[in-house]
Amino acid sequence: MKLLVTGGCGFIGSNFVRHYLEGHPDDTIVNLDLLTYCGNLENLRDLEGDERHRFVRGDIADRELIAELMRDIDLVVNFAAESHVDRSILDPSPFIHTNVLGTQVLLHAAKEAGVGKFVHVSTDEVYGDLGPEGYFTETTPLAPNSPYSASKAASDLLVRAYHRTFGLPAVITRCSNNYGPYQFPEKLIPLFITNAMADESLPIYGDGLNVRDWIYVIDHCRALEAVIDRGRPGEVYNIGADSERTNMEITKTILAELGKPESLMTFVKDRPGHDRRYAIDSSKIQSELGWQPAFPFAQAMKQTVAWYVENREWWQRVKSGAYRDYYEEQYGCR
Ligand code: NAD
Ligand code: TYD
């Protein structure tokens, strides 16, 4: 099988490409990524020279390029997105371009080319804010609260429409917050690990009691494999690992793991529109597709902290923007 993976040099996309090729030695992947501020070729350095992985730099909203790439593709997995809520508050425009227009361009090209399946990687944030009780199911109404989640909800509706109107065999996944290696250090967990390692303060928004439902990135990749193999077109699958934690709990876990003092915690002004709680009911994917999370939170968080400790050079280069030099070196004159 030949896959088109978009956003494959970002956090989840790069973990997916590596994980997928390990388990599917006969498949090939075309990895299309624009390499925006958070896309990083170094995330897949270990695949250099592997003929099963072809990297193409480009924009998912570029109609001609996408039509060309889609010609002999069996299956699309769409990770490419602007993904950070705080950036969407500073400037929503790129979120509309990539998440909404870009997804529509991909859907259209996939329909024209007759691809076998289109897996759209979405988020639980499209469901909005949960009160202290209950869980998001696949039938929870969409009620996004940030420009990021609104743009993802819009893309989900386009996927739905392309399935219903044009018969595109598309599936939507909605996963909870991921953590693991190669996450850009603007998101809570890698930001706090790397700040704590540098003895810098950890900026906790509001009272620190917002709740997220955490999943190790490889469990998300495993769920996507199940959806690729057995997911039914037109369906939505929630993905989560039943690991709700407050931001304070996450912060204290990181500090304890690194042996750093709690005095590094600093409470800062809350994020505008900040959703209080997310929690996923993943019983549908578990019963229908036979997927289950395999990485318990305590152990996978420990491994994640250890990865950032062992890969200081990676995040220091990312934080300094030095990886862009690597890209110029690799592709500047091609
Ligand atoms: P990320 O920001 O690390 O990676 C996004 C990638 O998309 C980057 O490599 C970037 O260069 C690329 N990209 C951005 N605009 C592009 C464009 N116009 N054309 C081509 N490539 C472009 O994000 P991530 O955390 O890996 O998230 C991947 C996907 O998973 C997103 O769709 C996100 O909404 C979804 N998701 C993320 C989480 C999470 O916790 N991180 C949870 C659920 C769902
Ligand atoms: P984030 O990693 O941005 O994911 P999302 O907002 O998409 O869930 O944030 C996770 C939680 O951590 C969220 O409640 C906001 C909070 N947060 C902080 O308290 N401080 C920070 O510096 C960041 C980046 C996030």
Short mmCIF file of C-alpha atoms and ligand atoms in Angstrom, two decimals:
data_model
loop_
_atom_site.label_atom_id
_atom_site.label_comp_id
_atom_site.label_asym_id
_atom_site.label_seq_id
_atom_site.Cartn_x
_atom_site.Cartn_y
_atom_site.Cartn_z
CA MET A 1 0.00 0.00 0.00
CA LYS A 2 1.11 3.56 -0.69
CA LEU A 3 0.11 6.17 1.90
CA LEU A 4 0.04 9.93 1.68
CA VAL A 5 0.74 11.20 5.20
CA THR A 6 0.40 14.95 5.66
CA GLY A 7 2.14 16.73 8.54
CA GLY A 8 4.50 13.78 8.96
CA CYS A 9 7.39 15.82 10.34
CA GLY A 10 5.36 17.20 13.24
CA PHE A 11 4.96 15.55 16.63
CA ILE A 12 2.29 12.90 16.06
CA GLY A 13 2.91 12.58 12.31
CA SER A 14 6.60 11.74 12.74
CA ASN A 15 5.86 9.20 15.47
CA PHE A 16 3.22 7.70 13.18
CA VAL A 17 5.50 7.43 10.13
CA ARG A 18 8.21 5.65 12.14
CA HIS A 19 5.76 3.37 13.96
CA TYR A 20 3.80 2.50 10.81
CA LEU A 21 6.85 1.61 8.71
CA GLU A 22 8.17 -0.61 11.53
CA GLY A 23 4.98 -2.67 11.39
CA HIS A 24 4.36 -2.52 7.62
CA PRO A 25 7.69 -3.22 5.91
CA ASP A 26 6.10 -3.56 2.45
CA ASP A 27 4.21 -0.25 2.47
CA THR A 28 5.55 3.13 1.35
CA ILE A 29 4.81 6.62 2.63
CA VAL A 30 4.83 9.96 0.83
CA ASN A 31 5.20 12.50 3.64
CA LEU A 32 3.95 15.95 2.67
CA ASP A 33 4.79 18.70 5.13
CA LEU A 34 5.21 22.44 4.77
CA LEU A 35 7.74 22.48 7.64
CA THR A 36 6.22 25.46 9.38
CA TYR A 37 7.78 26.59 12.68
CA CYS A 38 6.96 23.20 14.31
CA GLY A 39 7.64 20.78 11.45
CA ASN A 40 11.13 19.40 11.74
CA LEU A 41 12.93 17.01 9.39
CA GLU A 42 15.22 16.03 12.24
CA ASN A 43 12.24 14.21 13.77
CA LEU A 44 12.70 11.55 11.06
CA ARG A 45 16.46 11.66 10.71
CA ASP A 46 16.62 7.91 11.40
CA LEU A 47 14.68 7.28 8.16
CA GLU A 48 17.22 9.08 5.98
CA GLY A 49 18.10 6.79 3.07
CA ASP A 50 15.04 4.55 3.65
CA GLU A 51 13.40 4.26 0.25
CA ARG A 52 9.99 3.52 1.77
CA HIS A 53 9.78 7.13 2.98
CA ARG A 54 9.70 10.02 0.53
CA PHE A 55 9.55 13.54 1.93
CA VAL A 56 7.92 16.33 -0.08
CA ARG A 57 7.89 19.89 1.17
CA GLY A 58 4.59 21.61 0.34
CA ASP A 59 1.28 23.07 1.45
CA ILE A 60 -1.83 20.88 1.74
CA ALA A 61 -3.77 23.85 0.31
CA ASP A 62 -1.71 23.79 -2.93
CA ARG A 63 -4.24 22.32 -5.38
CA GLU A 64 -1.85 21.45 -8.19
CA LEU A 65 0.70 19.78 -5.96
CA ILE A 66 -1.95 17.80 -4.11
CA ALA A 67 -3.65 16.61 -7.33
CA GLU A 68 -0.27 15.46 -8.60
CA LEU A 69 0.70 13.64 -5.38
CA MET A 70 -2.70 11.98 -5.00
CA ARG A 71 -2.54 10.14 -8.34
CA ASP A 72 -1.30 6.76 -7.18
CA ILE A 73 -2.15 6.95 -3.47
CA ASP A 74 -4.14 4.16 -1.77
CA LEU A 75 -4.78 5.88 1.54
CA VAL A 76 -4.48 9.36 3.07
CA VAL A 77 -3.77 10.13 6.74
CA ASN A 78 -4.20 13.85 7.38
CA PHE A 79 -2.21 15.17 10.35
CA ALA A 80 -1.18 18.52 8.84
CA ALA A 81 -2.56 21.37 10.88
CA GLU A 82 -1.92 24.46 12.86
CA SER A 83 -2.27 22.82 16.25
CA HIS A 84 -1.62 25.25 19.11
CA VAL A 85 -4.56 26.92 20.87
CA ASP A 86 -2.52 29.87 22.16
CA ARG A 87 -1.26 30.70 18.66
CA SER A 88 -4.83 30.54 17.34
CA ILE A 89 -5.75 33.21 19.88
CA LEU A 90 -2.90 35.44 18.71
CA ASP A 91 -3.72 34.94 15.00
CA PRO A 92 -6.53 32.65 13.75
CA SER A 93 -5.84 33.15 10.00
CA PRO A 94 -3.28 30.37 9.41
CA PHE A 95 -5.70 27.98 11.16
CA ILE A 96 -8.36 28.70 8.57
CA HIS A 97 -5.91 28.36 5.69
CA THR A 98 -4.43 25.02 6.73
CA ASN A 99 -7.08 23.32 8.83
CA VAL A 100 -10.13 24.31 6.80
CA LEU A 101 -9.03 25.16 3.24
CA GLY A 102 -6.15 22.67 3.29
CA THR A 103 -8.42 19.82 4.39
CA GLN A 104 -10.95 20.67 1.65
CA VAL A 105 -8.21 20.65 -1.00
CA LEU A 106 -7.06 17.22 0.19
CA LEU A 107 -10.60 15.84 0.29
CA HIS A 108 -11.33 17.06 -3.21
CA ALA A 109 -8.14 15.63 -4.68
CA ALA A 110 -8.76 12.32 -2.85
CA LYS A 111 -12.25 12.13 -4.31
CA GLU A 112 -11.02 12.90 -7.82
CA ALA A 113 -8.27 10.30 -7.56
CA GLY A 114 -10.57 7.68 -6.01
CA VAL A 115 -8.36 6.88 -3.00
CA GLY A 116 -9.37 3.84 -0.95
CA LYS A 117 -9.61 5.58 2.43
CA PHE A 118 -9.14 9.05 3.94
CA VAL A 119 -8.32 9.15 7.65
CA HIS A 120 -8.78 12.62 9.13
CA VAL A 121 -6.94 13.12 12.42
CA SER A 122 -9.04 15.42 14.56
CA THR A 123 -9.28 16.27 18.23
CA ASP A 124 -11.58 15.97 21.24
CA GLU A 125 -11.41 19.78 21.49
CA VAL A 126 -14.16 20.03 18.83
CA TYR A 127 -16.63 18.94 21.54
CA GLY A 128 -15.81 21.99 23.67
CA ASP A 129 -15.95 22.14 27.43
CA LEU A 130 -17.10 19.31 29.73
CA GLY A 131 -18.47 20.00 33.18
CA PRO A 132 -17.06 18.05 36.13
CA GLU A 133 -19.03 14.92 35.14
CA GLY A 134 -19.40 12.84 31.99
CA TYR A 135 -17.40 11.99 28.87
CA PHE A 136 -17.29 12.96 25.20
CA THR A 137 -18.87 10.31 22.98
CA GLU A 138 -18.99 10.35 19.18
CA THR A 139 -22.51 11.82 19.35
CA THR A 140 -21.66 14.70 21.70
CA PRO A 141 -22.58 17.91 19.81
CA LEU A 142 -19.69 19.93 18.40
CA ALA A 143 -19.20 23.11 20.45
CA PRO A 144 -15.64 24.38 19.84
CA ASN A 145 -14.44 27.36 21.88
CA SER A 146 -11.07 28.40 20.43
CA PRO A 147 -10.19 29.41 16.87
CA TYR A 148 -8.08 26.21 16.76
CA SER A 149 -10.92 23.89 17.76
CA ALA A 150 -13.40 25.81 15.58
CA SER A 151 -11.14 25.28 12.55
CA LYS A 152 -10.81 21.56 13.35
CA ALA A 153 -14.60 21.24 13.77
CA ALA A 154 -15.04 22.95 10.38
CA SER A 155 -12.64 20.45 8.82
CA ASP A 156 -14.54 17.55 10.42
CA LEU A 157 -17.79 18.82 8.87
CA LEU A 158 -16.14 19.02 5.45
CA VAL A 159 -14.98 15.41 5.83
CA ARG A 160 -18.53 14.41 6.74
CA ALA A 161 -19.90 16.26 3.70
CA TYR A 162 -17.40 14.68 1.30
CA HIS A 163 -18.43 11.25 2.56
CA ARG A 164 -22.17 11.91 2.41
CA THR A 165 -22.30 13.90 -0.83
CA PHE A 166 -19.50 12.38 -2.89
CA GLY A 167 -19.14 8.95 -1.28
CA LEU A 168 -15.52 9.53 -0.26
CA PRO A 169 -14.55 6.66 2.08
CA ALA A 170 -13.51 8.99 4.90
CA VAL A 171 -13.15 8.34 8.64
CA ILE A 172 -12.68 10.91 11.42
CA THR A 173 -10.71 10.25 14.61
CA ARG A 174 -10.93 12.50 17.68
CA CYS A 175 -8.11 11.93 20.12
CA SER A 176 -7.38 13.48 23.51
CA ASN A 177 -4.14 15.30 24.48
CA ASN A 178 -1.00 13.44 23.38
CA TYR A 179 2.43 13.35 25.03
CA GLY A 180 5.71 11.69 24.09
CA PRO A 181 8.96 12.24 22.18
CA TYR A 182 9.33 15.00 19.55
CA GLN A 183 6.48 17.23 20.81
CA PHE A 184 7.14 20.87 20.05
CA PRO A 185 8.06 22.59 23.33
CA GLU A 186 5.22 25.10 23.23
CA LYS A 187 2.71 22.50 24.49
CA LEU A 188 2.27 21.94 28.24
CA ILE A 189 4.32 18.79 28.86
CA PRO A 190 7.45 19.43 26.75
CA LEU A 191 7.43 23.13 27.69
CA PHE A 192 7.36 22.34 31.38
CA ILE A 193 9.96 19.56 31.16
CA THR A 194 12.40 21.71 29.20
CA ASN A 195 11.81 24.83 31.33
CA ALA A 196 12.30 22.83 34.53
CA MET A 197 15.52 21.32 33.17
CA ALA A 198 16.77 24.87 32.59
CA ASP A 199 15.54 25.99 36.07
CA GLU A 200 13.09 28.39 34.40
CA SER A 201 9.59 29.05 35.72
CA LEU A 202 6.58 26.93 34.68
CA PRO A 203 3.70 29.26 33.71
CA ILE A 204 0.45 27.65 34.93
CA TYR A 205 -2.66 29.25 33.47
CA GLY A 206 -5.40 30.29 35.93
CA ASP A 207 -5.79 28.03 38.96
CA GLY A 208 -4.09 25.01 37.34
CA LEU A 209 -7.17 22.85 37.87
CA ASN A 210 -8.15 22.45 34.21
CA VAL A 211 -8.31 18.77 33.32
CA ARG A 212 -6.98 17.05 30.20
CA ASP A 213 -7.21 13.33 29.34
CA TRP A 214 -3.66 12.25 28.42
CA ILE A 215 -2.59 9.55 25.95
CA TYR A 216 0.88 8.38 24.96
CA VAL A 217 1.51 9.23 21.31
CA ILE A 218 2.24 5.62 20.29
CA ASP A 219 -1.16 4.55 21.61
CA HIS A 220 -2.70 7.18 19.31
CA CYS A 221 -0.63 5.79 16.40
CA ARG A 222 -1.80 2.25 17.22
CA ALA A 223 -5.41 3.44 17.22
CA LEU A 224 -4.89 5.05 13.82
CA GLU A 225 -3.54 1.74 12.49
CA ALA A 226 -6.74 0.05 13.66
CA VAL A 227 -8.80 2.74 11.91
CA ILE A 228 -6.74 2.34 8.72
CA ASP A 229 -7.31 -1.43 8.77
CA ARG A 230 -10.87 -1.71 10.01
CA GLY A 231 -12.45 1.73 10.48
CA ARG A 232 -15.80 2.07 8.72
CA PRO A 233 -16.15 4.94 6.22
CA GLY A 234 -18.47 7.70 7.43
CA GLU A 235 -17.77 6.91 11.09
CA VAL A 236 -16.16 8.93 13.88
CA TYR A 237 -13.90 7.20 16.45
CA ASN A 238 -12.94 8.81 19.76
CA ILE A 239 -9.48 7.87 21.05
CA GLY A 240 -8.43 8.24 24.69
CA ALA A 241 -6.60 6.35 27.43
CA ASP A 242 -8.69 7.18 30.49
CA SER A 243 -5.98 9.28 32.13
CA GLU A 244 -7.51 12.50 33.38
CA ARG A 245 -5.10 14.80 35.20
CA THR A 246 -5.24 18.43 36.30
CA ASN A 247 -2.49 20.66 34.97
CA MET A 248 -1.20 20.95 38.55
CA GLU A 249 -0.89 17.16 38.80
CA ILE A 250 1.04 17.06 35.52
CA THR A 251 3.32 19.87 36.68
CA LYS A 252 4.08 18.20 40.01
CA THR A 253 4.77 14.86 38.30
CA ILE A 254 7.30 16.53 35.98
CA LEU A 255 9.03 18.39 38.83
CA ALA A 256 9.22 15.25 40.97
CA GLU A 257 10.59 13.20 38.09
CA LEU A 258 13.32 15.77 37.45
CA GLY A 259 14.02 16.41 41.14
CA LYS A 260 13.23 20.12 40.74
CA PRO A 261 11.56 22.38 43.36
CA GLU A 262 7.85 23.28 43.28
CA SER A 263 8.93 26.92 43.63
CA LEU A 264 9.39 26.87 39.83
CA MET A 265 5.57 26.87 39.50
CA THR A 266 4.23 30.33 38.58
CA PHE A 267 0.56 31.15 38.23
CA VAL A 268 -0.14 33.41 35.25
CA LYS A 269 -3.24 35.01 33.73
CA ASP A 270 -5.66 32.43 32.36
CA ARG A 271 -5.98 31.61 28.64
CA PRO A 272 -9.04 33.39 27.16
CA GLY A 273 -11.90 30.93 26.59
CA HIS A 274 -9.93 28.20 28.41
CA ASP A 275 -11.85 24.88 28.36
CA ARG A 276 -12.12 23.45 31.88
CA ARG A 277 -12.20 19.73 31.24
CA TYR A 278 -11.88 17.16 28.44
CA ALA A 279 -12.51 13.43 28.94
CA ILE A 280 -12.97 10.77 26.28
CA ASP A 281 -15.26 7.77 26.13
CA SER A 282 -13.34 5.46 23.77
CA SER A 283 -15.61 2.42 24.12
CA LYS A 284 -16.60 2.52 20.42
CA ILE A 285 -13.07 2.02 19.02
CA GLN A 286 -12.38 -0.53 21.76
CA SER A 287 -15.41 -2.69 21.06
CA GLU A 288 -15.68 -2.19 17.29
CA LEU A 289 -12.03 -2.18 16.23
CA GLY A 290 -10.45 -4.07 19.14
CA TRP A 291 -7.99 -1.31 20.06
CA GLN A 292 -6.89 -0.71 23.65
CA PRO A 293 -4.27 1.62 25.10
CA ALA A 294 -1.05 -0.23 25.94
CA PHE A 295 1.02 2.42 27.74
CA PRO A 296 0.02 3.21 31.35
CA PHE A 297 0.33 6.92 32.19
CA ALA A 298 2.88 6.70 35.04
CA GLN A 299 5.33 4.58 33.06
CA ALA A 300 4.95 6.44 29.74
CA MET A 301 5.32 9.86 31.45
CA LYS A 302 8.53 8.62 33.08
CA GLN A 303 9.82 7.50 29.66
CA THR A 304 8.79 10.82 28.13
CA VAL A 305 10.64 12.89 30.73
CA ALA A 306 13.67 10.62 30.23
CA TRP A 307 13.49 11.19 26.46
CA TYR A 308 13.71 14.97 26.86
CA VAL A 309 16.56 14.55 29.34
CA GLU A 310 18.43 12.30 26.90
CA ASN A 311 17.62 14.45 23.85
CA ARG A 312 18.57 17.86 25.18
CA GLU A 313 20.25 18.70 21.89
CA TRP A 314 17.00 18.13 19.95
CA TRP A 315 14.89 20.52 22.00
CA GLN A 316 17.63 23.08 22.45
CA ARG A 317 17.98 23.27 18.67
CA VAL A 318 14.20 23.46 18.28
CA LYS A 319 13.93 26.17 20.91
CA SER A 320 16.71 28.14 19.27
CA GLY A 321 15.36 27.64 15.75
CA ALA A 322 18.67 26.04 14.76
CA TYR A 323 16.99 23.09 13.07
CA ARG A 324 16.11 25.45 10.23
CA ASP A 325 19.82 25.50 9.39
CA TYR A 326 19.63 21.73 9.07
CA TYR A 327 16.79 22.05 6.58
CA GLU A 328 18.69 24.60 4.48
CA GLU A 329 21.68 22.28 4.49
CA GLN A 330 19.58 19.29 3.41
CA TYR A 331 17.22 20.88 0.91
CA GLY A 332 18.37 24.45 0.28
CA CYS A 333 19.97 23.70 -3.08
CA ARG A 334 17.68 20.93 -4.33
P1 NAD B 1 2.29 19.63 15.14
O1 NAD B 1 1.99 21.09 15.21
O2 NAD B 1 3.45 19.07 15.90
O3 NAD B 1 2.50 19.20 13.61
C1 NAD B 1 1.76 19.71 12.56
C2 NAD B 1 2.54 19.48 11.26
O4 NAD B 1 1.77 19.99 10.17
C3 NAD B 1 3.90 20.20 11.23
O5 NAD B 1 4.89 19.31 10.81
C4 NAD B 1 3.68 21.33 10.22
O6 NAD B 1 4.85 21.69 9.53
C5 NAD B 1 2.63 20.72 9.30
N1 NAD B 1 1.85 21.71 8.57
C6 NAD B 1 1.27 22.84 9.08
N2 NAD B 1 0.64 23.52 8.10
C7 NAD B 1 0.81 22.79 6.96
C8 NAD B 1 0.36 22.97 5.62
N3 NAD B 1 -0.38 24.03 5.25
N4 NAD B 1 0.70 22.03 4.70
C9 NAD B 1 1.46 20.95 5.06
N5 NAD B 1 1.91 20.74 6.31
C10 NAD B 1 1.58 21.65 7.25
O7 NAD B 1 0.93 18.94 15.53
P2 NAD B 1 0.63 17.54 16.22
O8 NAD B 1 0.51 17.76 17.69
O9 NAD B 1 1.55 16.51 15.69
O10 NAD B 1 -0.86 17.27 15.67
C11 NAD B 1 -1.07 16.56 14.46
C12 NAD B 1 -2.57 16.44 14.22
O11 NAD B 1 -3.18 15.77 15.30
C13 NAD B 1 -3.28 17.79 14.09
O12 NAD B 1 -4.23 17.69 13.07
C14 NAD B 1 -3.94 17.98 15.44
O13 NAD B 1 -5.13 18.75 15.31
C15 NAD B 1 -4.27 16.54 15.81
N6 NAD B 1 -4.33 16.27 17.26
C16 NAD B 1 -3.29 16.64 18.08
C17 NAD B 1 -3.35 16.33 19.44
C18 NAD B 1 -2.22 16.68 20.38
O14 NAD B 1 -2.35 16.48 21.58
N7 NAD B 1 -1.08 17.15 19.91
C19 NAD B 1 -4.47 15.64 19.94
C20 NAD B 1 -5.50 15.28 19.06
C21 NAD B 1 -5.40 15.59 17.71
P1 TYD B 2 -1.83 22.56 25.63
O1 TYD B 2 -0.63 21.67 25.73
O2 TYD B 2 -1.67 23.89 24.95
O3 TYD B 2 -3.01 21.70 25.01
P2 TYD B 2 -4.59 22.09 24.82
O4 TYD B 2 -4.82 23.48 25.23
O5 TYD B 2 -4.76 21.90 23.35
O6 TYD B 2 -5.32 21.10 25.65
O7 TYD B 2 -2.34 22.86 27.12
C1 TYD B 2 -2.74 21.81 27.99
C2 TYD B 2 -3.27 22.45 29.25
O8 TYD B 2 -2.19 23.13 29.91
C3 TYD B 2 -4.34 23.51 29.01
O9 TYD B 2 -5.29 23.45 30.06
C4 TYD B 2 -3.58 24.82 29.08
C5 TYD B 2 -2.49 24.52 30.08
N1 TYD B 2 -1.21 25.27 29.88
C6 TYD B 2 -0.67 25.99 30.95
O10 TYD B 2 -1.22 26.04 32.06
N2 TYD B 2 0.51 26.66 30.74
C7 TYD B 2 1.15 26.65 29.52
O11 TYD B 2 2.21 27.31 29.39
C8 TYD B 2 0.59 25.89 28.46
C9 TYD B 2 1.25 25.83 27.11
C10 TYD B 2 -0.60 25.20 28.69
#
